[in-house]
mmCIF file of C-alpha atoms in Angstrom:
data_model
loop_
_atom_site.group_PDB
_atom_site.id
_atom_site.type_symbol
_atom_site.label_atom_id
_atom_site.label_comp_id
_atom_site.label_asym_id
_atom_site.label_seq_id
_atom_site.Cartn_x
_atom_site.Cartn_y
_atom_site.Cartn_z
ATOM 1 C CA MET N 245 -128.925 -2.747 3.260
ATOM 2 C CA ARG N 246 -126.872 -5.558 4.628
ATOM 3 C CA ALA N 247 -125.238 -6.078 0.914
ATOM 4 C CA ARG N 248 -124.509 -2.428 0.524
ATOM 5 C CA GLY N 249 -122.781 -2.620 3.923
ATOM 6 C CA ALA N 250 -120.925 -5.572 2.851
ATOM 7 C CA ASP N 251 -119.560 -4.053 -0.415
ATOM 8 C CA TRP N 252 -118.769 -1.106 1.453
ATOM 9 C CA LEU N 253 -116.809 -2.916 3.997
ATOM 10 C CA ALA N 254 -114.796 -4.794 1.350
ATOM 11 C CA LYS N 255 -114.052 -1.478 -0.538
ATOM 12 C CA LEU N 256 -112.668 -0.139 2.788
ATOM 13 C CA LEU N 257 -110.605 -3.207 3.349
ATOM 14 C CA LEU N 258 -109.276 -3.081 -0.005
ATOM 15 C CA ALA N 259 -108.352 0.629 0.307
ATOM 16 C CA LEU N 260 -106.764 0.067 3.475
ATOM 17 C CA GLY N 261 -104.912 -2.973 1.677
ATOM 18 C CA TRP N 262 -103.816 -0.756 -0.821
ATOM 19 C CA LEU N 263 -102.712 2.175 1.415
ATOM 20 C CA LEU N 264 -100.537 -0.252 3.421
ATOM 21 C CA LEU N 265 -98.943 -1.676 0.035
ATOM 22 C CA VAL N 266 -98.133 1.605 -1.173
ATOM 23 C CA GLY N 267 -96.571 2.570 2.352
ATOM 24 C CA LEU N 268 -94.476 -0.476 2.536
ATOM 25 C CA GLN N 269 -93.263 0.096 -0.979
ATOM 26 C CA ALA N 270 -92.141 3.938 0.036
ATOM 27 C CA SER N 271 -90.965 2.730 3.005
ATOM 28 C CA GLN N 272 -88.681 0.459 1.058
ATOM 29 C CA ALA N 273 -87.533 2.968 -1.609
ATOM 30 C CA ALA N 274 -86.527 5.218 0.995
ATOM 31 C CA ASN N 275 -84.505 2.858 2.587
ATOM 32 C CA VAL N 276 -82.573 2.036 -0.734
ATOM 33 C CA THR N 277 -82.177 5.652 -1.312
ATOM 34 C CA VAL N 278 -80.454 6.213 1.662
ATOM 35 C CA VAL N 279 -78.253 3.121 1.370
ATOM 36 C CA GLN N 280 -77.446 4.616 -2.064
ATOM 37 C CA GLU N 281 -76.697 7.532 -0.955
ATOM 38 C CA SER N 282 -74.447 6.458 1.749
ATOM 39 C CA GLY N 283 -72.382 4.659 -0.812
ATOM 40 C CA VAL N 284 -72.044 7.796 -2.875
ATOM 41 C CA VAL N 285 -70.892 9.805 -0.030
ATOM 42 C CA ARG N 286 -68.062 7.177 0.722
ATOM 43 C CA GLU N 287 -66.595 6.587 -2.709
ATOM 44 C CA ALA N 288 -66.783 10.586 -2.681
ATOM 45 C CA GLU N 289 -64.553 10.606 0.586
ATOM 46 C CA ASN N 290 -62.308 7.533 -0.909
ATOM 47 C CA GLU N 291 -61.908 9.836 -4.463
ATOM 48 C CA SER N 292 -60.963 12.851 -2.259
ATOM 49 C CA GLU N 293 -58.588 11.113 -0.421
ATOM 50 C CA VAL N 294 -56.787 9.822 -3.215
ATOM 51 C CA ASP N 295 -56.895 13.119 -5.215
ATOM 52 C CA GLU N 296 -55.184 14.516 -1.700
ATOM 53 C CA GLU N 297 -52.434 11.901 -1.791
ATOM 54 C CA ALA N 298 -52.096 12.669 -5.531
ATOM 55 C CA GLU N 299 -51.663 16.203 -4.900
ATOM 56 C CA ASN N 300 -49.091 15.524 -1.980
ATOM 57 C CA TYR N 301 -47.005 12.978 -4.274
ATOM 58 C CA SER N 302 -46.967 15.734 -7.024
ATOM 59 C CA ASP N 303 -45.716 18.287 -4.854
ATOM 60 C CA VAL N 304 -42.689 16.216 -3.821
ATOM 61 C CA PRO N 305 -39.847 17.167 -6.494
ATOM 62 C CA GLU N 306 -39.082 14.284 -9.279
ATOM 63 C CA ASN N 307 -35.283 14.441 -8.159
ATOM 64 C CA GLU N 308 -36.158 13.172 -4.975
ATOM 65 C CA THR N 309 -36.130 9.201 -4.164
ATOM 66 C CA PRO N 310 -37.706 7.624 -1.198
ATOM 67 C CA ALA N 311 -35.995 7.883 1.995
ATOM 68 C CA GLU N 312 -33.739 4.605 2.554
ATOM 69 C CA PRO N 313 -32.772 3.094 5.512
ATOM 70 C CA GLU N 314 -29.499 4.443 7.124
ATOM 71 C CA GLU N 315 -27.678 1.163 7.298
ATOM 72 C CA GLU N 316 -28.401 0.430 3.418
ATOM 73 C CA VAL N 317 -27.392 4.025 2.575
ATOM 74 C CA GLN N 318 -24.049 3.730 4.957
ATOM 75 C CA ASN N 319 -23.399 0.585 3.126
ATOM 76 C CA LYS N 320 -23.849 1.938 -0.225
ATOM 77 C CA THR N 321 -21.619 5.174 0.229
ATOM 78 C CA VAL N 322 -18.831 3.574 2.052
ATOM 79 C CA VAL N 323 -16.125 3.002 -0.898
ATOM 80 C CA LYS N 324 -13.841 0.135 -0.012
ATOM 81 C CA GLU N 325 -10.145 0.788 -0.764
ATOM 82 C CA VAL N 326 -7.845 -2.312 -0.903
ATOM 83 C CA GLU N 327 -3.974 -2.491 -1.070
ATOM 84 C CA PHE N 328 -1.499 -5.084 -1.164
ATOM 85 C CA GLY N 329 1.236 -6.076 1.349
ATOM 86 C CA MET N 330 4.669 -7.088 0.390
ATOM 87 C CA CYS N 331 5.344 -10.435 -1.222
ATOM 88 C CA THR N 332 7.217 -13.018 1.269
ATOM 89 C CA VAL N 333 9.551 -13.716 -1.336
ATOM 90 C CA THR N 334 11.603 -11.756 -4.081
ATOM 91 C CA CYS N 335 11.354 -14.857 -6.702
ATOM 92 C CA GLY N 336 9.263 -17.860 -7.262
ATOM 93 C CA VAL N 337 6.285 -18.495 -5.122
ATOM 94 C CA GLY N 338 5.399 -16.569 -1.769
ATOM 95 C CA ILE N 339 1.964 -15.302 -0.061
ATOM 96 C CA ARG N 340 0.980 -11.535 0.426
ATOM 97 C CA GLU N 341 -1.537 -9.787 2.600
ATOM 98 C CA VAL N 342 -4.100 -7.974 1.339
ATOM 99 C CA ILE N 343 -5.275 -5.011 3.414
ATOM 100 C CA LEU N 344 -8.160 -3.146 3.839
ATOM 101 C CA THR N 345 -7.587 0.701 4.284
ATOM 102 C CA ASN N 346 -11.188 1.969 4.226
ATOM 103 C CA GLY N 347 -14.729 0.220 5.610
ATOM 104 C CA CYS N 348 -12.872 -1.878 8.553
ATOM 105 C CA PRO N 349 -15.132 -2.828 10.963
ATOM 106 C CA GLY N 350 -15.132 -0.923 14.500
ATOM 107 C CA GLY N 351 -13.559 2.015 12.658
ATOM 108 C CA GLU N 352 -10.394 0.675 12.489
ATOM 109 C CA SER N 353 -7.915 2.170 9.908
ATOM 110 C CA LYS N 354 -6.771 -0.955 8.333
ATOM 111 C CA CYS N 355 -7.700 -4.573 8.619
ATOM 112 C CA ILE N 356 -6.212 -7.679 6.863
ATOM 113 C CA VAL N 357 -8.810 -9.198 4.873
ATOM 114 C CA ARG N 358 -7.356 -12.489 3.255
ATOM 115 C CA VAL N 359 -3.648 -13.896 2.287
ATOM 116 C CA GLU N 360 -3.448 -14.561 -1.164
ATOM 117 C CA GLU N 361 -0.226 -16.102 -3.282
ATOM 118 C CA CYS N 362 2.001 -13.714 -4.877
ATOM 119 C CA ARG N 363 4.823 -14.597 -7.701
ATOM 120 C CA GLY N 364 8.297 -13.100 -8.542
ATOM 121 C CA PRO N 365 10.772 -14.311 -11.161
ATOM 122 C CA VAL N 366 11.152 -18.080 -11.675
ATOM 123 C CA ASP N 367 14.753 -18.252 -11.292
ATOM 124 C CA CYS N 368 15.945 -17.990 -7.431
ATOM 125 C CA GLY N 369 19.425 -18.406 -8.328
ATOM 126 C CA TRP N 370 21.944 -20.044 -5.782
ATOM 127 C CA GLY N 371 20.053 -20.829 -2.404
ATOM 128 C CA LYS N 372 21.442 -22.039 1.086
ATOM 129 C CA PRO N 373 20.887 -25.373 2.636
ATOM 130 C CA ILE N 374 18.076 -25.502 5.755
ATOM 131 C CA SER N 375 20.885 -27.473 7.885
ATOM 132 C CA GLU N 376 24.322 -29.071 7.420
ATOM 133 C CA ASN N 377 27.188 -30.587 9.161
ATOM 134 C CA LEU N 378 30.288 -31.855 8.169
ATOM 135 C CA ASN N 379 28.697 -35.410 6.820
ATOM 136 C CA SER N 380 25.631 -34.469 5.348
ATOM 137 C CA VAL N 381 23.562 -31.408 4.144
ATOM 138 C CA ARG N 382 19.563 -30.641 3.695
ATOM 139 C CA LEU N 383 18.187 -28.722 0.666
ATOM 140 C CA SER N 384 14.911 -27.251 0.396
ATOM 141 C CA CYS N 385 12.734 -26.483 -2.949
ATOM 142 C CA VAL N 386 10.728 -23.407 -3.020
ATOM 143 C CA HIS N 387 7.134 -23.585 -1.954
ATOM 144 C CA ILE N 388 4.487 -22.341 0.276
ATOM 145 C CA SER N 389 1.831 -24.259 2.586
ATOM 146 C CA PRO N 390 0.412 -27.055 1.588
ATOM 147 C CA GLU N 391 3.512 -28.529 0.615
ATOM 148 C CA ASN N 392 1.843 -31.401 -1.510
ATOM 149 C CA ARG N 393 0.082 -28.940 -3.864
ATOM 150 C CA PHE N 394 3.443 -28.579 -5.738
ATOM 151 C CA LYS N 395 5.311 -31.301 -7.752
ATOM 152 C CA TYR N 396 9.426 -31.294 -7.323
ATOM 153 C CA LEU N 397 12.055 -31.952 -9.944
ATOM 154 C CA TRP N 398 15.644 -32.648 -8.210
ATOM 155 C CA LYS N 399 18.637 -32.529 -10.605
ATOM 156 C CA LEU N 400 22.265 -33.184 -10.345
ATOM 157 C CA LEU N 401 23.755 -30.994 -12.422
ATOM 158 C CA LYS N 402 27.091 -31.411 -14.218
ATOM 159 C CA SER N 403 29.401 -29.351 -16.336
ATOM 160 C CA ASP N 404 29.244 -29.647 -19.914
ATOM 161 C CA GLN N 405 26.516 -32.727 -19.344
ATOM 162 C CA GLN N 406 22.827 -33.227 -19.573
ATOM 163 C CA PRO N 407 21.648 -32.962 -15.876
ATOM 164 C CA VAL N 408 20.816 -36.179 -13.914
ATOM 165 C CA ILE N 409 17.183 -36.379 -12.659
ATOM 166 C CA LEU N 410 17.017 -37.763 -9.176
ATOM 167 C CA SER N 411 14.078 -39.931 -8.065
ATOM 168 C CA ASN N 412 13.592 -38.040 -5.044
ATOM 169 C CA ASP N 413 10.288 -36.104 -5.775
ATOM 170 C CA SER N 414 9.883 -34.478 -2.362
ATOM 171 C CA ALA N 415 10.496 -30.857 -1.258
ATOM 172 C CA VAL N 416 13.380 -31.590 1.162
ATOM 173 C CA LEU N 417 16.735 -33.667 -0.214
ATOM 174 C CA ASP N 418 19.110 -35.134 2.139
ATOM 175 C CA ILE N 419 22.541 -35.547 0.532
ATOM 176 C CA GLN N 420 25.593 -36.989 1.822
ATOM 177 C CA ARG N 421 29.066 -35.131 1.165
ATOM 178 C CA GLU N 422 31.507 -36.518 -1.100
ATOM 179 C CA LEU N 423 34.876 -36.035 -2.133
ATOM 180 C CA HIS N 424 34.179 -33.672 -4.564
ATOM 181 C CA PRO N 425 31.541 -30.622 -4.650
ATOM 182 C CA MET N 426 28.461 -31.016 -6.273
ATOM 183 C CA ALA N 427 25.768 -29.001 -7.612
ATOM 184 C CA PHE N 428 21.756 -29.429 -7.588
ATOM 185 C CA GLU N 429 19.026 -27.930 -8.508
ATOM 186 C CA CYS N 430 15.595 -28.227 -7.843
ATOM 187 C CA ASP N 431 11.940 -27.233 -9.826
ATOM 188 C CA THR N 432 8.976 -26.345 -8.472
ATOM 189 C CA LEU N 433 6.040 -27.186 -10.631
ATOM 190 C CA ASP N 434 2.310 -26.166 -10.361
ATOM 191 C CA ASN N 435 0.053 -27.679 -12.811
ATOM 192 C CA ASN N 436 3.118 -28.551 -15.041
ATOM 193 C CA GLU N 437 4.408 -24.994 -14.897
ATOM 194 C CA ILE N 438 7.764 -24.180 -13.335
ATOM 195 C CA VAL N 439 6.966 -21.473 -10.577
ATOM 196 C CA ALA N 440 10.492 -21.626 -8.974
ATOM 197 C CA SER N 441 13.739 -22.864 -9.985
ATOM 198 C CA ILE N 442 17.003 -22.950 -6.938
ATOM 199 C CA LYS N 443 20.318 -24.381 -6.957
ATOM 200 C CA PHE N 444 22.647 -25.436 -4.234
ATOM 201 C CA THR N 445 26.129 -26.094 -4.180
ATOM 202 C CA VAL N 446 27.177 -29.214 -1.889
ATOM 203 C CA TYR N 447 30.722 -28.550 -0.735
ATOM 204 C CA THR N 448 33.285 -31.296 0.352
ATOM 205 C CA THR N 449 34.164 -31.575 4.241
ATOM 206 C CA SER N 450 37.583 -30.081 3.662
ATOM 207 C CA GLU N 451 35.979 -27.206 1.936
ATOM 208 C CA LEU N 452 33.336 -26.497 4.638
ATOM 209 C CA GLN N 453 35.892 -26.505 7.366
ATOM 210 C CA MET N 454 38.031 -23.889 5.232
ATOM 211 C CA ARG N 455 35.152 -21.773 4.726
ATOM 212 C CA ARG N 456 34.123 -22.129 8.569
ATOM 213 C CA THR N 457 37.628 -20.895 9.578
ATOM 214 C CA ILE N 458 37.692 -17.894 6.752
ATOM 215 C CA ARG N 459 34.140 -16.712 7.930
ATOM 216 C CA PRO N 460 35.238 -15.069 11.206
ATOM 217 C CA ASP N 461 37.791 -13.286 9.918
ATOM 218 C CA THR N 462 35.851 -11.493 7.296
ATOM 219 C CA ASP N 463 33.092 -11.031 9.648
ATOM 220 C CA ALA N 464 35.559 -9.349 12.180
ATOM 221 C CA VAL N 465 36.808 -7.126 9.366
ATOM 222 C CA LEU N 466 33.593 -6.375 8.254
ATOM 223 C CA VAL N 467 32.374 -5.478 12.065
ATOM 224 C CA PHE N 468 35.187 -3.642 12.592
ATOM 225 C CA VAL N 469 34.970 -1.330 9.400
ATOM 226 C CA LEU N 470 31.108 -1.056 10.483
ATOM 227 C CA THR N 471 32.092 0.354 13.795
ATOM 228 C CA ILE N 472 34.584 2.977 12.673
ATOM 229 C CA GLY N 473 31.952 3.893 10.053
ATOM 230 C CA VAL N 474 29.339 4.349 12.940
ATOM 231 C CA ILE N 475 31.856 6.420 15.238
ATOM 232 C CA ILE N 476 32.915 9.021 12.216
ATOM 233 C CA CYS N 477 28.891 9.288 11.677
ATOM 234 C CA ILE N 478 28.113 9.906 15.237
ATOM 235 C CA PHE N 479 31.179 12.316 15.629
ATOM 236 C CA VAL N 480 30.039 14.354 12.598
ATOM 237 C CA ILE N 481 26.660 14.937 13.953
ATOM 238 C CA PHE N 482 27.564 16.249 16.961
ATOM 239 C CA VAL N 483 29.810 18.264 15.290
ATOM 240 C CA LEU N 484 27.264 19.842 13.747
ATOM 241 C CA ILE N 485 24.869 19.980 16.776
ATOM 242 C CA PHE N 486 27.590 21.924 18.599
ATOM 243 C CA ILE N 487 28.122 24.512 15.443
ATOM 244 C CA ILE N 488 24.142 24.824 15.314
ATOM 245 C CA ILE N 489 23.997 25.480 19.352
ATOM 246 C CA ASN N 490 26.863 27.681 19.813
ATOM 247 C CA TRP N 491 26.627 29.374 15.850
ATOM 248 C CA THR N 492 27.094 33.275 17.444
ATOM 249 C CA ALA N 493 30.124 32.139 18.947
ATOM 250 C CA VAL N 494 31.758 29.838 15.731
ATOM 251 C CA LYS N 495 30.589 32.838 13.748
ATOM 252 C CA SER N 496 32.724 35.662 15.658
ATOM 253 C CA PHE N 497 35.638 33.401 15.771
ATOM 254 C CA TRP N 498 35.647 32.541 12.190
ATOM 255 C CA GLY N 499 35.158 36.610 11.592
ATOM 256 C CA ALA N 500 38.144 37.370 13.818
ATOM 257 C CA LYS N 501 40.349 34.617 12.294
ATOM 258 C CA ALA N 502 39.361 36.255 8.636
ATOM 259 C CA SER N 503 40.190 39.632 9.858
ATOM 260 C CA ALA N 504 43.549 38.606 11.246
ATOM 261 C CA THR N 505 44.100 36.855 8.077
ATOM 262 C CA GLU N 506 43.136 40.136 6.283
ATOM 263 C CA ILE N 507 45.647 42.277 8.320
ATOM 264 C CA HIS N 508 48.561 39.819 8.088
ATOM 265 C CA SER N 509 48.172 39.870 4.016
ATOM 266 C CA GLU N 510 48.150 43.437 4.028
ATOM 267 C CA LEU N 511 51.289 44.139 6.295
ATOM 268 C CA SER N 512 52.943 41.587 4.072
ATOM 269 C CA SER N 513 51.933 43.328 0.904
ATOM 270 C CA VAL N 514 53.299 46.518 2.785
ATOM 271 C CA LYS N 515 56.668 44.889 3.169
ATOM 272 C CA TYR N 516 56.747 43.789 -0.255
ATOM 273 C CA LYS N 517 56.405 47.280 -1.692
ATOM 274 C CA ASP N 518 58.873 48.749 0.542
ATOM 275 C CA SER N 519 61.391 46.067 -0.318
ATOM 276 C CA THR N 520 60.993 46.895 -3.740
ATOM 277 C CA SER N 521 61.153 50.389 -3.657
ATOM 278 C CA LEU N 522 64.563 50.266 -1.786
ATOM 279 C CA ASP N 523 66.135 47.812 -4.582
ATOM 280 C CA GLN N 524 64.937 49.955 -7.192
ATOM 281 C CA SER N 525 68.153 51.781 -8.575
ATOM 282 C CA PRO N 526 68.357 55.662 -9.646
ATOM 283 C CA THR N 527 68.948 54.732 -13.412
ATOM 284 C CA ASP N 528 65.470 52.649 -13.151
ATOM 285 C CA MET N 529 63.408 56.153 -12.135
ATOM 286 C CA PRO N 530 61.962 57.598 -15.465
ATOM 287 C CA GLY N 531 63.128 60.731 -16.743
ATOM 288 C CA HIS N 532 66.484 61.608 -15.154
ATOM 289 C CA GLU N 533 68.440 60.200 -18.063
ATOM 290 C CA ASP N 534 66.345 62.502 -20.834
ATOM 291 C CA GLU N 535 67.153 65.571 -18.170
ATOM 292 C CA ALA N 536 70.601 65.152 -17.907
ATOM 293 C CA LEU N 537 71.174 64.932 -21.547
ATOM 294 C CA SER N 538 69.222 68.220 -22.163
ATOM 295 C CA GLU N 539 71.543 69.861 -19.629
ATOM 296 C CA TRP N 540 74.615 68.722 -21.063
ATOM 297 C CA ASN N 541 73.413 69.882 -24.543
ATOM 298 C CA GLU N 542 72.793 73.248 -23.315
#
């Protein structure tokens, strides 16, 4: 009996252990399924969100582009317009301003961007000295700052001869006056290229004094002529203004004058007719001679 009881007890314990093992396996399987289901749900939600974003993106027209910041758009839309100022010289080398007419900072209508070099014809003709007195004269070549950027070639000009190259290579030349006038020429070179050429005449002391005495007379005549011309122009302007302001009175005056002229012309014509009729002889009257002849024949 005891053996049978022990066997039954062992079988019962084995059955309980098997049931416990089966229950544990079932619970683990349930947990795994729950985890898997939650993962599937999250993946489904992500896929739905992606689909919604794709639909929203597809609703945007193709010709529209993503919005850009306003500053970048303004910088891209502003078209900068540039114009150039007048060159400081009409020949040789000078400078000019580069002016921005659109896109200036602060809403200004125009602003200077930079200053650049400008060039004109090489030959500058005859120039005037920087300064002069009765003993010496100072001449200057055509150049812009910086002065040492260019090379200068001074030459003494002689008629029917080759020019004499001087040793001075600076932009300024000091000359003492001689007993006869002299002519000088200066070539301004940039990278061994002549960019400007100017000539000077250095007069003698007596010639300079003579020119200084003659110049005031010519200046006085020029000033007198200009003054008379300005006065005449002002008078004409005032007359025109008076006529415009008093146009009705002027019109009536000229009308009365024209009518008086017409009456006078008519009277003169009537007097002329009367005088011609009195001066005319009877023989000049047509038909009288023929009538007399016909009566005589009868």
